[in-house]
Amino acid sequence: MLKNIVSIFLQESCPLCERATSEEICNYCQKQLKSCQFKKPHKFWQGDLPVFVWGTYDGKLKQAIAALKYDKHPKIGELLGVWLADTWLNYALIHPKLSPLMIPIPLHKTKEKIRGFNQSEVIARGFCQVTKYPLNTNGLIRVRQTKAMFGLTVKEKEENIKEAFQLGKSLQHTTLSRPVLLMDDIYTTGTTIKEATRILQNQGIKVLGVVAVCTPRHL
Ligand SMILES: [Zn+2]
């Protein structure tokens, strides 16, 4: 009896629906989130810049990303990163012995300070807990503040992101022996990823592709 009472007090509310739960996200919302998962997350794992994307940026997953970023629930990001990693490993798209360096797409430091964290970084943390890939959270830095990409044309997006990234100090004077895997929260037109990849490739670093939690595109 006492134990039950204590557990009621220990329960917090789910950030997505406010039901009481002892987990980060309640079981009901977890089920709804999992229904956003793509049947073919590897569909775009091909070509010059392969993309592996877990689910559709819509419904509950869109709500979860908003709660992560704007209501500041980094634990949601970690959980999504764990799910993304489980799915990634199931598809075995790269050699099992290959352990790429995970680099999250950075935020500008002013933006990161306001938010308190970089959402791609917390997703990458969850991802790397499962995959055991090494994580470099400042392999890339964002040196220029950019406008929100929403509503811009492709050309405007390219202009907006150009020269926005630089190689982080930790990668500047070393020869990287392993390839890189990039992490982004939402994959849209790929403009950001292309620019990040260009910076890495200019230094002779091989980029395997990008893993992302979601995309508004149809898979
Ligand atoms: Zn819930």
Short mmCIF file of C-alpha atoms and ligand atoms in Angstrom, two decimals:
data_model
loop_
_atom_site.label_atom_id
_atom_site.label_comp_id
_atom_site.label_asym_id
_atom_site.label_seq_id
_atom_site.Cartn_x
_atom_site.Cartn_y
_atom_site.Cartn_z
CA MET A 1 0.00 0.00 0.00
CA LEU A 2 2.68 2.43 1.10
CA LYS A 3 4.77 1.43 -1.91
CA ASN A 4 1.86 2.23 -4.22
CA ILE A 5 1.38 5.63 -2.66
CA VAL A 6 5.08 6.40 -3.00
CA SER A 7 5.09 5.34 -6.62
CA ILE A 8 2.18 7.66 -7.36
CA PHE A 9 4.18 10.57 -6.01
CA LEU A 10 7.24 9.52 -7.96
CA GLN A 11 5.35 9.48 -11.23
CA GLU A 12 5.73 12.47 -13.45
CA SER A 13 3.52 13.53 -16.26
CA CYS A 14 4.21 12.60 -19.86
CA PRO A 15 5.52 15.68 -21.71
CA LEU A 16 3.33 14.81 -24.71
CA CYS A 17 -0.07 14.13 -23.11
CA GLU A 18 0.33 14.86 -19.38
CA ARG A 19 -0.77 11.40 -18.31
CA ALA A 20 1.07 10.18 -15.20
CA THR A 21 3.96 7.90 -16.12
CA SER A 22 7.13 6.55 -14.56
CA GLU A 23 8.79 6.60 -17.98
CA GLU A 24 10.10 9.52 -19.99
CA ILE A 25 7.16 9.26 -22.36
CA CYS A 26 4.01 7.30 -21.46
CA ASN A 27 3.31 3.94 -23.11
CA TYR A 28 0.37 5.36 -25.03
CA CYS A 29 2.51 8.08 -26.64
CA GLN A 30 5.38 5.64 -27.25
CA LYS A 31 2.98 3.48 -29.25
CA GLN A 32 1.77 6.48 -31.23
CA LEU A 33 5.34 7.57 -31.90
CA LYS A 34 6.28 4.13 -33.14
CA SER A 35 3.40 4.25 -35.61
CA CYS A 36 5.26 7.17 -37.26
CA GLN A 37 8.13 4.84 -38.17
CA PHE A 38 8.82 4.34 -41.89
CA LYS A 39 8.56 0.90 -43.46
CA LYS A 40 11.63 1.64 -45.58
CA PRO A 41 13.93 3.96 -43.60
CA HIS A 42 16.82 2.91 -45.88
CA LYS A 43 15.07 3.96 -49.09
CA PHE A 44 17.42 6.93 -49.61
CA TRP A 45 20.56 5.15 -48.42
CA GLN A 46 22.13 5.46 -51.85
CA GLY A 47 23.89 7.88 -54.16
CA ASP A 48 26.37 10.60 -53.23
CA LEU A 49 24.87 11.37 -49.89
CA PRO A 50 22.97 8.44 -48.40
CA VAL A 51 20.22 9.27 -45.92
CA PHE A 52 18.71 6.98 -43.30
CA VAL A 53 15.60 8.42 -41.72
CA TRP A 54 13.46 6.84 -39.01
CA GLY A 55 9.97 8.34 -39.32
CA THR A 56 7.57 10.85 -40.73
CA TYR A 57 7.65 14.44 -39.47
CA ASP A 58 3.97 14.53 -38.72
CA GLY A 59 1.49 13.81 -35.93
CA LYS A 60 2.96 12.57 -32.67
CA LEU A 61 6.55 12.62 -33.90
CA LYS A 62 6.22 16.26 -34.93
CA GLN A 63 4.81 16.98 -31.46
CA ALA A 64 7.71 15.10 -29.84
CA ILE A 65 10.31 17.08 -31.81
CA ALA A 66 8.62 20.34 -30.77
CA ALA A 67 8.56 19.21 -27.10
CA LEU A 68 12.23 18.29 -27.38
CA LYS A 69 13.28 21.61 -28.89
CA TYR A 70 10.89 24.21 -27.55
CA ASP A 71 9.70 22.75 -24.23
CA LYS A 72 13.28 21.65 -23.55
CA HIS A 73 12.94 17.93 -23.00
CA PRO A 74 16.32 16.55 -24.07
CA LYS A 75 15.37 13.08 -22.75
CA ILE A 76 12.91 12.78 -25.64
CA GLY A 77 15.85 13.25 -28.00
CA GLU A 78 17.85 10.54 -26.30
CA LEU A 79 14.94 8.12 -26.54
CA LEU A 80 14.45 8.88 -30.25
CA GLY A 81 18.19 8.41 -30.74
CA VAL A 82 17.99 4.96 -29.13
CA TRP A 83 15.10 3.94 -31.41
CA LEU A 84 16.89 5.32 -34.45
CA ALA A 85 19.99 3.30 -33.53
CA ASP A 86 18.03 0.06 -33.03
CA THR A 87 16.50 0.47 -36.49
CA TRP A 88 19.84 1.48 -38.03
CA LEU A 89 21.57 -1.62 -36.67
CA ASN A 90 18.73 -3.85 -37.91
CA TYR A 91 19.37 -2.74 -41.47
CA ALA A 92 23.14 -3.36 -41.28
CA LEU A 93 23.90 -0.86 -44.07
CA ILE A 94 27.57 -0.56 -43.23
CA HIS A 95 30.14 -3.20 -42.34
CA PRO A 96 29.59 -4.31 -38.71
CA LYS A 97 33.24 -3.70 -37.88
CA LEU A 98 33.12 -0.15 -39.19
CA SER A 99 32.62 2.27 -36.34
CA PRO A 100 32.15 5.71 -37.87
CA LEU A 101 32.65 8.94 -36.00
CA MET A 102 29.25 10.44 -35.22
CA ILE A 103 29.08 14.21 -35.69
CA PRO A 104 25.81 16.01 -34.94
CA ILE A 105 24.85 19.05 -37.05
CA PRO A 106 25.74 21.94 -34.74
CA LEU A 107 23.66 24.92 -33.70
CA HIS A 108 25.17 28.38 -33.51
CA LYS A 109 26.42 28.87 -29.96
CA THR A 110 23.99 31.73 -29.31
CA LYS A 111 21.05 29.52 -30.26
CA GLU A 112 22.42 26.60 -28.24
CA LYS A 113 22.74 28.84 -25.21
CA ILE A 114 19.11 29.92 -25.48
CA ARG A 115 17.85 26.35 -25.95
CA GLY A 116 20.25 24.91 -23.41
CA PHE A 117 21.35 22.08 -25.69
CA ASN A 118 21.68 21.02 -29.31
CA GLN A 119 18.85 18.63 -30.18
CA SER A 120 20.94 16.76 -32.78
CA GLU A 121 23.60 16.21 -30.13
CA VAL A 122 21.20 14.64 -27.60
CA ILE A 123 19.75 12.41 -30.33
CA ALA A 124 23.31 11.42 -31.26
CA ARG A 125 24.04 10.59 -27.60
CA GLY A 126 21.15 8.12 -27.50
CA PHE A 127 22.24 6.74 -30.87
CA CYS A 128 25.84 6.23 -29.76
CA GLN A 129 24.83 4.57 -26.47
CA VAL A 130 23.34 1.77 -28.57
CA THR A 131 25.76 1.63 -31.51
CA LYS A 132 28.89 2.34 -29.43
CA TYR A 133 30.09 4.65 -32.21
CA PRO A 134 32.44 7.39 -31.01
CA LEU A 135 30.77 10.79 -30.75
CA ASN A 136 32.42 14.11 -31.50
CA THR A 137 30.03 16.87 -30.45
CA ASN A 138 32.20 19.65 -31.85
CA GLY A 139 33.58 18.03 -34.98
CA LEU A 140 31.70 20.78 -36.80
CA ILE A 141 30.87 24.21 -35.47
CA ARG A 142 28.33 26.69 -36.79
CA VAL A 143 30.14 29.96 -37.27
CA ARG A 144 27.34 31.92 -38.84
CA GLN A 145 23.78 32.42 -37.65
CA THR A 146 21.34 31.36 -40.31
CA LYS A 147 17.70 32.15 -40.95
CA ALA A 148 15.06 29.47 -40.49
CA MET A 149 14.94 27.44 -43.70
CA PHE A 150 11.16 27.17 -43.78
CA GLY A 151 9.63 28.89 -46.79
CA LEU A 152 12.92 29.61 -48.57
CA THR A 153 13.57 28.48 -52.14
CA VAL A 154 16.34 25.95 -52.76
CA LYS A 155 18.63 28.73 -53.97
CA GLU A 156 17.88 30.90 -50.92
CA LYS A 157 18.53 27.90 -48.67
CA GLU A 158 21.90 27.30 -50.31
CA GLU A 159 22.83 30.97 -49.88
CA ASN A 160 21.61 30.92 -46.29
CA ILE A 161 23.74 27.96 -45.23
CA LYS A 162 26.86 28.70 -47.30
CA GLU A 163 30.00 28.94 -45.15
CA ALA A 164 27.88 28.46 -42.03
CA PHE A 165 30.04 25.58 -40.78
CA GLN A 166 33.67 25.12 -39.95
CA LEU A 167 35.69 22.15 -38.91
CA GLY A 168 35.94 21.99 -35.12
CA LYS A 169 39.38 22.41 -33.53
CA SER A 170 39.51 18.73 -32.57
CA LEU A 171 39.53 17.74 -36.25
CA GLN A 172 41.63 20.55 -37.67
CA HIS A 173 45.11 19.14 -37.29
CA THR A 174 44.52 15.43 -37.33
CA THR A 175 44.10 12.83 -40.01
CA LEU A 176 40.87 11.08 -39.31
CA SER A 177 41.25 7.34 -39.81
CA ARG A 178 37.54 6.58 -39.70
CA PRO A 179 34.65 7.86 -41.79
CA VAL A 180 31.98 10.20 -40.44
CA LEU A 181 28.26 9.71 -40.00
CA LEU A 182 26.23 12.91 -39.57
CA MET A 183 23.18 13.30 -37.34
CA ASP A 184 20.31 15.70 -37.89
CA ASP A 185 16.92 15.90 -36.20
CA ILE A 186 14.84 16.72 -39.28
CA TYR A 187 15.97 16.01 -42.83
CA THR A 188 14.32 18.23 -45.40
CA THR A 189 15.95 19.19 -48.69
CA GLY A 190 19.44 18.13 -47.66
CA THR A 191 20.93 21.62 -48.11
CA THR A 192 22.36 21.71 -44.57
CA ILE A 193 23.77 18.21 -44.81
CA LYS A 194 25.35 18.95 -48.20
CA GLU A 195 27.13 21.99 -46.81
CA ALA A 196 28.32 20.11 -43.70
CA THR A 197 29.56 17.28 -45.92
CA ARG A 198 31.41 19.71 -48.19
CA ILE A 199 33.37 21.11 -45.23
CA LEU A 200 34.38 17.63 -44.07
CA GLN A 201 35.25 16.40 -47.56
CA ASN A 202 37.42 19.47 -48.17
CA GLN A 203 39.61 18.15 -45.36
CA GLY A 204 39.76 14.72 -46.98
CA ILE A 205 37.27 13.23 -44.51
CA LYS A 206 34.99 10.53 -45.84
CA VAL A 207 31.29 11.03 -45.06
CA LEU A 208 29.21 7.85 -45.13
CA GLY A 209 25.88 9.64 -44.98
CA VAL A 210 23.36 11.09 -42.60
CA VAL A 211 20.99 9.57 -40.10
CA ALA A 212 17.98 11.62 -39.07
CA VAL A 213 14.98 11.10 -36.85
CA CYS A 214 12.38 12.32 -39.32
CA THR A 215 11.55 13.97 -42.61
CA PRO A 216 8.44 15.69 -43.96
CA ARG A 217 9.16 13.96 -47.27
CA HIS A 218 7.34 10.79 -48.25
CA LEU A 219 9.24 7.55 -48.10
ZN ZN B 1 1.89 10.50 -23.21
#
